[in-house]
Coordinates of C-alpha atoms and ligand atoms in Angstrom, one line a residue:
Chain A
M6 CA 11.9 46.3 35.6
Q7 CA 13.5 42.9 35.6
R8 CA 16.7 42.6 33.2
Q9 CA 15.8 40.0 30.5
S10 CA 17.9 37.7 29.2
L11 CA 17.9 36.0 25.8
V12 CA 17.5 32.4 24.5
E13 CA 18.2 30.7 21.4
V14 CA 14.9 29.1 20.4
R15 CA 14.2 27.1 16.8
V16 CA 11.5 28.1 14.9
L17 CA 9.7 26.1 12.6
Y18 CA 7.6 27.7 9.5
F19 CA 4.9 25.4 8.0
A20 CA 2.8 26.2 4.7
K21 CA 2.4 29.6 3.5
S22 CA 4.8 30.9 6.3
R23 CA 7.7 28.8 4.8
D24 CA 7.4 30.5 1.4
L25 CA 7.1 33.7 3.0
A26 CA 9.8 33.6 5.4
G27 CA 12.1 31.5 2.7
T28 CA 12.7 29.2 5.0
A29 CA 11.7 25.9 6.8
E30 CA 13.2 26.7 10.3
E31 CA 15.9 29.1 11.7
I32 CA 17.2 29.5 15.1
I33 CA 16.7 32.8 16.6
K34 CA 17.3 34.8 19.7
V35 CA 14.5 36.0 21.7
P36 CA 13.4 37.3 25.0
D37 CA 13.3 34.5 28.0
R38 CA 9.7 35.9 28.5
V39 CA 7.6 37.2 26.1
T40 CA 4.0 37.3 25.3
S41 CA 2.3 35.6 22.3
Q42 CA 2.1 38.9 20.3
L43 CA 5.6 40.1 21.3
L44 CA 6.8 36.6 20.1
L45 CA 4.6 36.8 16.9
E46 CA 6.1 40.6 16.1
I47 CA 9.8 39.7 16.8
I48 CA 8.9 36.6 14.1
T49 CA 7.3 38.7 11.2
D50 CA 10.0 41.6 11.9
R51 CA 12.6 39.2 11.0
H52 CA 10.4 38.2 7.8
I53 CA 8.5 41.4 6.7
E54 CA 6.6 39.1 4.4
L55 CA 4.9 37.3 6.8
K56 CA 2.9 40.5 7.8
T57 CA 0.5 40.0 5.2
I58 CA -0.4 36.8 7.1
Q59 CA 0.2 38.0 10.9
Q60 CA -3.3 37.5 11.6
N61 CA -3.8 34.3 10.3
L62 CA -1.4 32.3 12.0
I63 CA -1.1 30.1 15.3
L64 CA 1.6 29.9 17.5
A65 CA 3.1 27.0 19.3
V66 CA 5.9 26.6 21.8
N67 CA 7.1 22.9 22.2
Q68 CA 3.9 21.7 20.6
D69 CA 1.4 23.4 22.7
Y70 CA -0.7 26.2 21.3
I71 CA -0.4 29.7 22.6
S72 CA -2.3 32.9 22.4
E73 CA -2.9 36.4 24.2
E74 CA -4.7 34.4 27.0
S75 CA -1.4 32.6 27.5
G76 CA -0.1 35.6 29.1
E77 CA 3.7 35.8 29.4
I78 CA 5.7 32.9 28.6
Q79 CA 9.0 31.7 29.8
L80 CA 11.2 30.7 27.1
S81 CA 14.2 28.3 27.3
T82 CA 17.0 27.8 24.9
G83 CA 16.2 24.8 23.1
D84 CA 12.6 25.6 22.9
E85 CA 11.2 24.8 19.3
I86 CA 8.4 27.4 18.4
A87 CA 6.1 26.2 15.3
V88 CA 4.5 29.0 13.1
I89 CA 1.4 27.6 11.5
P90 CA -1.1 29.4 8.9
P91 CA -4.3 27.3 8.0
L92 CA -4.0 24.9 4.8
S93 CA -7.0 25.2 2.4
G94 CA -6.1 22.8 -0.2
G95 CA -7.7 19.4 -0.8
Chain B
M18 CA 6.3 -11.0 -32.8
M19 CA 3.6 -10.7 -30.4
E20 CA 1.1 -11.6 -33.2
S21 CA 2.3 -15.1 -33.6
Y22 CA 2.0 -16.1 -30.2
I23 CA -1.7 -15.9 -30.1
S24 CA -2.3 -19.6 -30.9
A25 CA -5.5 -21.5 -30.8
T26 CA -4.8 -22.8 -27.6
D27 CA -4.0 -19.5 -26.1
G28 CA -7.5 -18.4 -28.0
D29 CA -9.1 -21.2 -26.0
A30 CA -7.9 -20.0 -22.6
K31 CA -8.7 -16.4 -23.1
L32 CA -12.1 -17.7 -23.9
Q33 CA -12.3 -19.7 -21.0
C34 CA -10.8 -17.1 -18.9
E35 CA -13.9 -14.3 -19.7
L36 CA -16.6 -17.2 -19.2
Q37 CA -15.2 -17.2 -15.9
E38 CA -15.3 -13.4 -15.6
A39 CA -18.8 -13.5 -16.7
K40 CA -19.9 -16.6 -14.3
Q41 CA -18.3 -13.9 -11.4
V42 CA -20.3 -11.0 -12.5
I43 CA -23.4 -13.3 -12.7
K44 CA -22.9 -14.6 -9.1
E45 CA -22.2 -10.9 -7.7
L46 CA -25.3 -9.4 -9.5
K47 CA -27.3 -12.3 -8.0
E48 CA -25.9 -11.7 -4.6
K49 CA -26.8 -7.9 -5.0
L50 CA -30.4 -9.2 -6.5
N51 CA -30.7 -11.0 -2.9
H52 CA -29.6 -8.0 -0.8
Y53 CA -32.2 -5.6 -2.7
E54 CA -35.0 -8.1 -1.7
Q55 CA -34.1 -8.3 1.6
N56 CA -33.7 -4.4 2.0
E57 CA -36.7 -3.7 -0.5
N58 CA -38.9 -3.4 3.0
M59 CA -36.3 -1.1 4.6
Q60 CA -35.9 1.1 1.2
L61 CA -39.3 1.6 1.3
C62 CA -39.6 3.0 4.9
E63 CA -36.4 5.3 4.0
S64 CA -37.9 7.2 1.3
T65 CA -41.1 8.4 3.7
K66 CA -39.3 9.2 6.6
E67 CA -38.4 12.6 7.5
P68 CA -34.8 13.6 6.8
E69 CA -34.3 15.5 10.2
N70 CA -33.9 12.0 11.7
S71 CA -31.7 9.4 10.8
S72 CA -32.8 8.0 7.5
L73 CA -31.5 4.2 8.4
L74 CA -33.6 1.7 10.3
E75 CA -31.3 0.7 13.2
V76 CA -29.2 -2.3 12.3
T77 CA -28.9 -4.5 15.3
Q78 CA -27.5 -7.5 14.7
L79 CA -24.5 -8.9 12.0
T80 CA -25.5 -11.2 9.2
N81 CA -23.1 -13.9 8.7
R82 CA -22.1 -12.3 5.7
D83 CA -21.2 -9.1 7.7
I84 CA -19.3 -10.8 10.4
R85 CA -17.5 -12.5 7.2
R86 CA -16.9 -9.7 5.7
Y87 CA -15.7 -7.1 8.3
S88 CA -14.2 -10.7 10.4
R89 CA -10.5 -8.9 10.5
Q90 CA -11.6 -5.7 12.1
L91 CA -14.7 -7.5 14.4
I92 CA -11.8 -9.5 16.0
L93 CA -10.2 -6.2 17.3
P94 CA -11.6 -6.0 21.0
E95 CA -11.9 -2.1 20.5
I96 CA -14.4 -2.8 17.4
G97 CA -16.0 -6.1 18.1
V98 CA -19.7 -6.6 17.3
R99 CA -20.8 -3.4 19.3
G100 CA -18.7 -1.5 17.1
Q101 CA -19.5 -2.9 14.0
L102 CA -23.2 -2.3 14.6
A103 CA -22.5 1.3 15.6
L104 CA -20.6 2.2 12.1
S105 CA -23.5 0.4 10.2
N106 CA -25.7 3.0 12.6
T107 CA -23.6 5.9 11.8
S108 CA -24.0 8.5 8.7
V109 CA -21.1 10.5 7.5
L110 CA -21.3 13.5 5.5
L111 CA -18.2 14.3 2.9
V112 CA -18.0 17.8 1.8
G113 CA -15.4 17.3 -1.4
A114 CA -15.0 14.5 -3.6
G115 CA -11.6 15.2 -4.6
G116 CA -8.2 14.0 -3.3
L117 CA -9.2 13.9 0.3
G118 CA -13.1 13.0 -0.1
C119 CA -11.6 9.7 -2.5
P120 CA -9.4 7.9 0.0
A121 CA -12.0 9.0 2.9
A122 CA -15.0 7.7 1.3
I123 CA -13.6 4.3 0.4
Y124 CA -12.3 3.7 3.8
L125 CA -15.5 4.5 5.3
A126 CA -17.6 2.3 2.9
A127 CA -15.0 -0.7 3.4
A128 CA -15.4 -0.5 7.1
G129 CA -18.9 -0.7 7.0
I130 CA -20.2 2.8 7.5
G131 CA -24.0 2.5 7.2
H132 CA -24.6 6.0 4.9
I133 CA -22.8 8.0 3.4
G134 CA -23.1 11.5 1.7
V135 CA -21.0 12.9 -0.9
V136 CA -21.2 17.0 -1.5
D137 CA -19.8 18.0 -4.6
F138 CA -20.4 20.3 -7.6
D139 CA -17.2 19.7 -9.5
H140 CA -16.8 17.2 -12.4
V141 CA -13.9 14.8 -13.0
E142 CA -10.9 15.9 -15.2
L143 CA -7.7 14.6 -15.8
D144 CA -5.7 16.6 -13.9
N145 CA -7.9 15.3 -11.1
L146 CA -6.6 11.9 -11.6
H147 CA -3.6 11.9 -10.0
R148 CA -4.7 12.2 -6.7
Q149 CA -8.0 11.8 -6.8
I150 CA -7.8 7.9 -6.6
L151 CA -11.6 6.8 -7.2
H152 CA -12.3 8.7 -10.2
T153 CA -11.2 7.0 -13.6
E154 CA -10.4 7.8 -16.9
Q155 CA -14.0 6.6 -18.3
R156 CA -15.7 8.7 -15.6
I157 CA -13.9 12.3 -17.0
G158 CA -16.6 14.9 -17.5
K159 CA -19.0 12.7 -15.0
S160 CA -20.2 14.4 -11.8
K161 CA -17.3 13.5 -9.1
S162 CA -20.2 12.8 -6.1
G163 CA -21.6 10.5 -8.7
S164 CA -18.2 8.4 -9.2
I165 CA -17.5 8.3 -5.7
A166 CA -21.2 7.1 -5.3
T167 CA -20.5 4.3 -7.9
S168 CA -17.3 3.3 -6.4
I169 CA -18.9 3.1 -2.9
H170 CA -21.3 0.6 -4.5
N171 CA -18.9 -1.5 -6.1
L172 CA -17.0 -2.1 -3.3
N173 CA -19.4 -2.4 -0.8
F174 CA -23.5 -3.0 -1.6
S175 CA -24.1 -2.6 1.7
V176 CA -23.7 1.1 2.2
K177 CA -26.3 3.7 1.5
C178 CA -24.6 6.2 -0.3
Q179 CA -26.4 9.6 -1.4
P180 CA -24.7 11.7 -3.8
Y181 CA -25.3 15.4 -4.0
H182 CA -24.4 16.9 -6.9
L183 CA -24.3 20.7 -5.7
Q184 CA -22.4 23.6 -4.3
L185 CA -22.9 23.9 -0.5
N186 CA -24.1 27.3 0.7
K187 CA -25.7 29.4 3.5
D188 CA -29.4 28.1 2.3
N189 CA -28.7 24.3 1.8
A190 CA -26.0 23.5 4.0
L191 CA -27.6 23.5 7.6
P192 CA -30.6 21.2 6.5
L193 CA -27.8 18.7 5.0
I194 CA -26.0 18.3 7.6
K195 CA -28.9 17.7 10.2
Q196 CA -29.2 14.7 8.3
Y197 CA -25.5 13.2 9.4
D198 CA -23.8 12.4 12.6
I199 CA -20.0 13.3 11.4
I200 CA -18.9 15.7 8.9
L201 CA -15.5 15.6 7.0
D202 CA -14.2 18.7 5.5
C203 CA -12.6 17.7 2.1
T204 CA -13.1 20.9 0.6
D205 CA -10.3 23.0 -1.2
N206 CA -11.2 26.3 -0.5
V207 CA -11.4 28.9 2.5
A208 CA -15.2 30.0 1.8
T209 CA -16.3 26.5 2.1
R210 CA -14.2 25.6 5.0
Y211 CA -16.0 28.4 7.2
L212 CA -19.5 27.7 5.7
L213 CA -18.7 24.3 7.0
N214 CA -17.6 25.3 10.3
D215 CA -19.8 27.6 11.3
A216 CA -22.8 25.1 10.0
C217 CA -21.5 22.3 12.3
V218 CA -21.1 24.5 15.1
L219 CA -24.7 25.6 14.6
A220 CA -26.1 22.0 13.9
N221 CA -23.6 20.5 17.0
K222 CA -22.2 18.2 14.4
P223 CA -18.6 16.9 14.9
L224 CA -16.3 18.3 12.0
V225 CA -13.2 15.9 10.7
S226 CA -11.6 18.7 8.8
A227 CA -8.2 17.8 6.6
S228 CA -6.6 19.7 4.2
A229 CA -3.2 19.3 1.8
L230 CA -0.8 21.6 -0.6
R231 CA 2.4 20.1 -1.9
F232 CA 3.7 18.2 0.3
E233 CA 1.9 19.3 3.5
G234 CA -1.0 18.4 5.2
Q235 CA -3.0 18.8 8.3
L236 CA -5.5 17.3 10.4
T237 CA -8.0 17.9 13.3
V238 CA -11.4 17.2 14.8
Y239 CA -13.0 20.7 15.4
N240 CA -16.1 21.2 17.7
Y241 CA -16.0 18.2 19.4
D242 CA -15.8 17.3 23.4
G243 CA -15.2 21.0 24.2
G244 CA -12.0 21.6 21.8
P245 CA -12.1 24.5 19.0
C246 CA -13.8 25.4 15.9
Y247 CA -12.1 26.7 13.0
R248 CA -13.0 30.1 13.9
C249 CA -11.7 29.4 17.5
L250 CA -8.0 29.2 15.9
F251 CA -8.7 31.5 12.8
P252 CA -11.0 33.9 13.2
K253 CA -10.1 36.1 10.4
P254 CA -9.8 34.6 7.0
P255 CA -6.3 35.1 5.2
P256 CA -6.1 37.7 2.6
P257 CA -7.3 35.5 -1.0
E258 CA -3.9 36.6 -2.4
T259 CA -1.9 34.9 0.3
V260 CA -4.2 31.6 -0.4
T261 CA -2.4 29.2 -2.4
N262 CA -4.3 26.4 -4.3
C263 CA -3.4 22.7 -5.7
S264 CA -3.9 24.0 -9.4
D265 CA -1.2 26.8 -8.5
G266 CA 1.1 25.4 -5.7
G267 CA 1.1 21.7 -6.9
V268 CA 0.5 19.0 -4.4
L269 CA 1.3 15.2 -4.4
G270 CA -0.9 12.7 -4.7
V271 CA -0.2 10.5 -2.0
V272 CA -0.4 13.4 0.8
P273 CA -4.0 14.3 0.3
G274 CA -4.4 10.4 0.4
I275 CA -2.9 9.9 3.6
M276 CA -4.7 13.2 5.6
G277 CA -8.3 11.6 3.6
S278 CA -7.3 8.3 5.1
L279 CA -6.9 9.9 8.4
Q280 CA -10.0 11.7 8.1
A281 CA -11.8 8.2 7.5
L282 CA -9.8 6.6 10.8
E283 CA -10.9 9.4 12.8
A284 CA -14.6 9.1 11.9
I285 CA -14.5 5.1 12.3
K286 CA -13.2 5.6 15.7
M287 CA -15.9 8.6 16.6
A288 CA -18.6 6.4 15.2
A289 CA -17.0 3.0 16.8
G290 CA -17.4 4.9 20.4
L291 CA -13.7 4.9 20.9
T292 CA -11.5 8.2 21.8
V293 CA -10.8 10.4 18.9
S294 CA -7.1 11.0 18.5
Y295 CA -7.3 14.8 17.2
A296 CA -9.9 16.5 18.5
Q297 CA -8.2 19.8 20.2
K298 CA -5.2 18.8 18.4
L299 CA -3.6 19.5 15.0
L300 CA -1.3 16.7 13.2
L301 CA 0.9 18.8 11.0
F302 CA 2.2 15.9 7.8
D303 CA 5.6 16.9 6.2
A304 CA 5.7 14.6 3.6
L305 CA 9.2 16.1 2.6
F306 CA 11.0 15.5 5.6
G307 CA 9.0 13.0 6.9
G308 CA 7.8 14.6 10.0
F309 CA 4.2 13.9 11.9
R310 CA 4.2 16.5 14.5
S311 CA 1.2 17.1 16.9
I312 CA 0.2 20.4 18.4
K313 CA -2.1 20.6 21.5
L314 CA -4.8 22.9 20.7
R315 CA -6.6 25.2 22.6
P316 CA -10.2 24.8 23.9
K317 CA -13.2 26.2 22.7
K318 CA -12.7 30.3 23.0
K319 CA -15.2 31.8 25.0
D320 CA -15.1 34.9 22.7
C321 CA -15.4 33.0 19.6
A322 CA -17.7 34.8 16.9
V323 CA -19.7 31.4 16.4
C324 CA -19.2 28.8 19.3
G325 CA -18.3 31.2 22.2
E326 CA -20.5 32.5 24.9
T327 CA -22.3 35.3 23.1
P328 CA -21.8 34.3 19.4
S329 CA -22.1 37.1 16.8
V330 CA -22.7 34.3 14.1
T331 CA -26.0 32.6 14.8
K332 CA -27.1 32.1 11.3
L333 CA -25.1 31.2 8.2
I334 CA -23.7 34.5 6.5
D335 CA -22.2 35.2 2.9
Y336 CA -18.8 33.2 3.1
E337 CA -17.9 34.7 -0.5
E338 CA -18.1 38.1 1.0
F339 CA -16.3 37.5 4.6
C340 CA -13.5 35.5 2.4
G341 CA -13.5 38.0 -0.5
A342 CA -13.2 34.6 -2.7
G343 CA -15.8 32.6 -3.8
P344 CA -16.1 28.5 -2.8
S345 CA -13.8 27.3 -5.1
D346 CA -10.3 26.8 -5.7
K347 CA -10.6 27.8 -9.4
C348 CA -8.2 31.0 -9.9
L349 CA -9.2 34.4 -9.7
S350 CA -8.4 36.9 -13.1
L351 CA -6.6 40.1 -11.3
H352 CA -6.9 43.4 -13.3
I353 CA -3.6 45.4 -12.5
L354 CA -2.8 46.8 -15.6
P355 CA -5.1 49.1 -17.8
P356 CA -6.3 47.6 -21.0
E357 CA -3.6 49.6 -23.0
D358 CA -0.8 47.7 -21.4
R359 CA -2.2 44.2 -22.4
I360 CA -2.9 42.2 -25.4
T361 CA -4.5 39.4 -26.2
V362 CA -3.0 35.9 -27.4
K363 CA -4.4 36.6 -30.9
E364 CA -2.4 39.7 -30.8
L365 CA 0.6 37.9 -29.9
A366 CA 0.2 35.6 -32.5
K367 CA 0.2 38.5 -35.2
L368 CA 3.2 39.9 -33.4
L369 CA 5.0 36.9 -33.6
E370 CA 4.6 36.6 -37.7
E371 CA 6.4 40.7 -37.7
T372 CA 9.6 41.7 -38.0
P373 CA 11.4 42.4 -35.7
L374 CA 9.9 39.9 -33.2
P375 CA 9.1 41.2 -29.8
I376 CA 11.2 39.6 -26.7
L377 CA 8.8 37.2 -25.1
V378 CA 9.5 37.3 -21.5
D379 CA 7.9 34.2 -19.4
V380 CA 7.8 35.0 -16.0
R381 CA 6.7 31.5 -14.5
S382 CA 8.7 29.1 -12.3
P383 CA 11.7 27.5 -14.0
V384 CA 9.7 23.7 -13.3
E385 CA 6.7 25.4 -15.1
F386 CA 8.7 26.5 -17.7
E387 CA 10.7 23.5 -18.4
I388 CA 6.9 21.7 -18.9
C389 CA 6.2 23.8 -21.8
H390 CA 6.9 26.9 -23.3
L391 CA 6.5 29.2 -26.6
E392 CA 9.7 29.2 -29.1
N393 CA 12.2 32.0 -28.1
S394 CA 11.0 33.2 -25.3
I395 CA 12.9 33.6 -22.1
N396 CA 12.6 32.5 -18.6
I397 CA 13.0 35.3 -15.7
P398 CA 10.7 33.9 -12.8
L399 CA 8.3 36.9 -11.3
A400 CA 9.9 35.9 -8.1
E401 CA 13.7 37.1 -9.4
I402 CA 11.9 40.0 -10.9
E403 CA 10.5 40.8 -7.4
K404 CA 13.6 40.9 -5.5
P405 CA 14.2 44.7 -4.7
D406 CA 17.6 44.7 -6.3
D407 CA 17.1 42.6 -9.5
T408 CA 19.0 43.3 -12.4
S409 CA 18.1 39.9 -14.0
F410 CA 15.6 41.3 -16.2
T411 CA 17.2 44.5 -17.7
E412 CA 20.0 42.5 -18.2
K413 CA 19.1 39.7 -19.8
V414 CA 16.5 42.1 -22.3
K415 CA 19.6 43.9 -23.0
Q416 CA 21.7 41.0 -24.2
V417 CA 18.8 39.5 -26.5
S418 CA 18.2 43.0 -28.0
I419 CA 22.4 43.4 -28.6
S420 CA 22.3 39.8 -30.1
R421 CA 19.1 40.7 -32.4
G422 CA 20.5 43.8 -33.4
L423 CA 17.6 45.7 -31.6
M424 CA 19.6 47.9 -29.7
D425 CA 18.7 51.2 -31.8
R426 CA 15.2 51.0 -31.6
D427 CA 12.4 51.0 -29.1
I428 CA 12.3 47.4 -27.7
S429 CA 9.0 46.0 -27.6
V430 CA 8.7 43.4 -24.3
V431 CA 5.9 40.8 -24.2
V432 CA 5.5 39.4 -20.5
L433 CA 3.8 36.0 -20.3
C434 CA 2.6 33.7 -17.2
R435 CA 0.4 30.7 -16.9
R436 CA -2.8 32.8 -16.8
G437 CA -1.7 36.5 -17.3
N438 CA -1.9 37.5 -13.5
D439 CA 1.7 37.1 -12.3
S440 CA 2.9 39.0 -15.8
Q441 CA 0.8 42.2 -14.6
K442 CA 2.6 42.1 -11.3
A443 CA 5.9 41.5 -13.2
I444 CA 4.8 44.3 -15.7
E445 CA 3.7 46.6 -12.6
C446 CA 7.2 45.9 -10.7
L447 CA 9.3 46.4 -13.7
K448 CA 7.4 49.9 -14.9
T449 CA 9.6 51.9 -12.4
R450 CA 12.4 50.4 -12.8
M451 CA 12.9 49.9 -16.8
S452 CA 12.0 53.4 -18.0
S453 CA 15.1 55.1 -17.0
E454 CA 17.7 52.4 -18.6
I455 CA 16.4 51.2 -21.9
P456 CA 13.6 52.2 -24.0
V457 CA 11.4 49.3 -23.6
T458 CA 7.2 49.3 -24.3
L459 CA 6.1 46.4 -22.0
K460 CA 3.1 44.6 -22.7
D461 CA 1.6 41.5 -21.2
V462 CA -0.5 38.7 -22.2
I463 CA -4.3 38.5 -21.2
G464 CA -5.2 34.9 -20.0
G465 CA -1.6 33.9 -20.6
L466 CA 0.0 30.7 -21.8
S467 CA -3.7 28.7 -20.8
A468 CA -5.5 31.3 -23.3
W469 CA -2.9 30.6 -26.2
S470 CA -3.8 27.0 -25.7
L471 CA -7.4 27.5 -25.9
Q472 CA -7.3 30.0 -28.8
V473 CA -4.2 29.9 -31.0
D474 CA -2.4 26.5 -30.5
P475 CA -4.6 23.2 -29.6
D476 CA -1.0 21.6 -29.5
F477 CA 0.6 23.5 -27.1
P478 CA -0.2 22.1 -23.5
Q479 CA -2.3 22.8 -20.4
Y480 CA -1.6 21.9 -17.2
Ligands
ZN22 ZN1 -14.9 28.5 18.0

């Protein structure tokens, strides 16, 4: 197995995820190679409250949507991860 | 002081002014009549035409009045005569006549979109007016779709506007959507968002979708140019209890104002044949921190339940069942506690006349408590109570009971909130924690302060 190193990324929380995480953004350490599922696990393990909407979120890395179809993603220090649930009000 | 200012000359000037205004009204009415007569043949054709096809006669030429009216956008090379004619020959259906629908509708009408349909089942209420900017105090109680139609009519008489005072559902959605070229999702609830998405996929129509809550807005164009649909991004609806509506979460009026205006912009660009900016892109607007962020989205998902290669949703379904919540942004009534743990507002009113008084705990947020609260109630927000290591409730209750000399007896605590949901959650949370520490009886109030205002004290404000 290849050794993975950790990188520091900035996580931005939007809409409901901001309430549940209790913060609008934070810097966290994550492995430099992750799948979208692993990234979601890491984030929702930090904020257990997010588990309730875990299946209703989209994730973006540097403003690009990622999903399981994206496979393994290479992350670097300073990358920006957005956690986006849908808003439904109007 | 003020009265002495109204001299004979001022009265005269006032009359002159009124006369001028009346003349202006007559002039406008004459123009409208003229316009009516010109369009009479067209109107006749419309009423007999099949709704499946575009119900407007194609406009092939701009009148002098059109040229003058649209001159400032007509001279934009990106629009020009071709674009302006395209706008007059486009029909747009707005679903939702609220905070998003109002600004969207009025910009579409101003730009000269030929045919605008507006669907909404609600009536105008006072607490709509801070953000649903077309509705007026005079129209409180009137249908929202009719109110928007009136505003459109007053602004631009050449726009054909059709109000639909109905709840969009699985039976009426498709026939309605098929009559229009572009659909705008200006709704306020999850169930209608999925319904509208599926209907647009089935009818092959682009869906310009926006939403707003608090200080945040989202916008994207679904089902357009190989881009995703709502289900491609959000295959599963969120659990209903995690969805915050504007009534509970609040919303600053200008936020849906901006998002609705952007919807109009996207629809106008699409109608004029320009490249739309938010197909396969999601715009996130944060009005508090002042940022626009644009997320590049995925293309259509191959295994999407509705727009994928082998869809499982081939006709409209029961969206209330699918989402576990109805097609409105009104609040659900929770039933967490057994009836014996709950009292009505009438019973509370009686308790408040007895001695010793029960301890009244209001579990709303501090900002709501500041808006209004019952006399002698103490504020301990639900968010505090729900913290696992919270001691504020027991401490405050102890404090109050000592100061009122109640320590020796069984203390009666009545828990209150806005609608009788959070108060149940609070008691549920406190039940296990309290019993061992001090002898208390906890009751919650059915319907909360909202019911108090309706049934006990009409002078107590509602928000
Ligand atoms: Zn799809």
